[in-house]
Coordinates of C-alpha atoms in Angstrom, one line a residue:
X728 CA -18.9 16.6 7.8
X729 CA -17.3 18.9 10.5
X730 CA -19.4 20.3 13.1
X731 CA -18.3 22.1 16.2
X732 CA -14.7 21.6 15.2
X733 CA -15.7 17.8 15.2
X734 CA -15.0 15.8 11.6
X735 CA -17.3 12.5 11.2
X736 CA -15.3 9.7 10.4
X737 CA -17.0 6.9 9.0
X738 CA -16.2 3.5 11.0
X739 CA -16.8 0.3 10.1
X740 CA -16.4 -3.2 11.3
X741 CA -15.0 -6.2 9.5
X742 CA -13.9 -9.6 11.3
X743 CA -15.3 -8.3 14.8
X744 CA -12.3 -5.0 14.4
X745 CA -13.2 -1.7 14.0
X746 CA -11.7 0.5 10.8
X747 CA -11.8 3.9 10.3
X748 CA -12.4 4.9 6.6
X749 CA -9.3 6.5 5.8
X750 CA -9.8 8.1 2.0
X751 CA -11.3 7.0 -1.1
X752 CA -9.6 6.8 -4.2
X753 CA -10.8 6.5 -8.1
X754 CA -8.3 5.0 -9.8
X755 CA -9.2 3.3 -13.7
X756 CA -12.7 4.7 -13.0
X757 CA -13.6 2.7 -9.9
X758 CA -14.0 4.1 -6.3
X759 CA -11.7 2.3 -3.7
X760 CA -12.3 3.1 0.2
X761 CA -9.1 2.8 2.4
X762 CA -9.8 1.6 6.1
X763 CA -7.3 1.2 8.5
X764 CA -7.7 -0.4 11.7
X765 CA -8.1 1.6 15.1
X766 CA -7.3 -0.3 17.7
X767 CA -3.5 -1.5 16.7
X768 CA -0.2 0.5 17.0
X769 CA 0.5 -1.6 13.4
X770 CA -2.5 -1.0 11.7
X771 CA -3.9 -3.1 8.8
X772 CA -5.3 -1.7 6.2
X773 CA -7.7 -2.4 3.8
X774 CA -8.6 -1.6 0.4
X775 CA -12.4 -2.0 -0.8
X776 CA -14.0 -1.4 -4.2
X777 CA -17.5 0.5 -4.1
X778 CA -20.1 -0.8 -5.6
X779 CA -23.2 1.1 -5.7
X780 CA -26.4 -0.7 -6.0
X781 CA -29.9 0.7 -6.1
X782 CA -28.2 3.8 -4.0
X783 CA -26.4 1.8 -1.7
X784 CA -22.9 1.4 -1.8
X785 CA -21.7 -2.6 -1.2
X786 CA -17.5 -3.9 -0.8
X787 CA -15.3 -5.8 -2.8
X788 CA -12.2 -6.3 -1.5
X789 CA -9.6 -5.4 -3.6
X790 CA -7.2 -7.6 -5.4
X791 CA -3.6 -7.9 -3.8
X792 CA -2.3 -6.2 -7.0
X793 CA -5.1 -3.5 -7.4
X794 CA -5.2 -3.0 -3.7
X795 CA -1.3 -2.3 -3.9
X796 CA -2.0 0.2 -6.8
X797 CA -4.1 2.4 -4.8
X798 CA -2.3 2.6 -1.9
X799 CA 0.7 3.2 -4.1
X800 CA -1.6 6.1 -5.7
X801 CA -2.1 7.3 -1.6
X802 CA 1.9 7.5 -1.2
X803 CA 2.6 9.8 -4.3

């Protein structure tokens, strides 16, 4: 949403470190939100599934492999 030359950029905290949602990504499917940290120089990032229940979208974290498939999908 972009108002007043602003963009809203979801944030959210895991482990007490904020992480700025970074781009989702369907891949086989499934919707996978990137979050990278916003405090670092190094970021870490993290790759989520969605999982939508009763209207209200709930995290996974992904799978080493299936979290290194979407952020190979990011990089093409």
């Amino acid at each position: 949403m972009e108002e007043d030359g602003f963009v809203e950029v979801e944030v959210q905290e895991f482990d007490g470190k904020e992480y700025m949602l970074f781009r989702t990504v369907s891949l086989d499917g499934t919707d996978y939100d990137v979050f990278v940290e916003t405090t670092e120089i190094d970021p870490d990032i993290l790759v989520f599934e969605q999982e939508a229940i009763d209207g209200e979208v709930f995290y996974k974290e992904a799978r080493f492999e299936k979290a290194a498939q979407v952020l190979a999908s990011i990089a093409e």
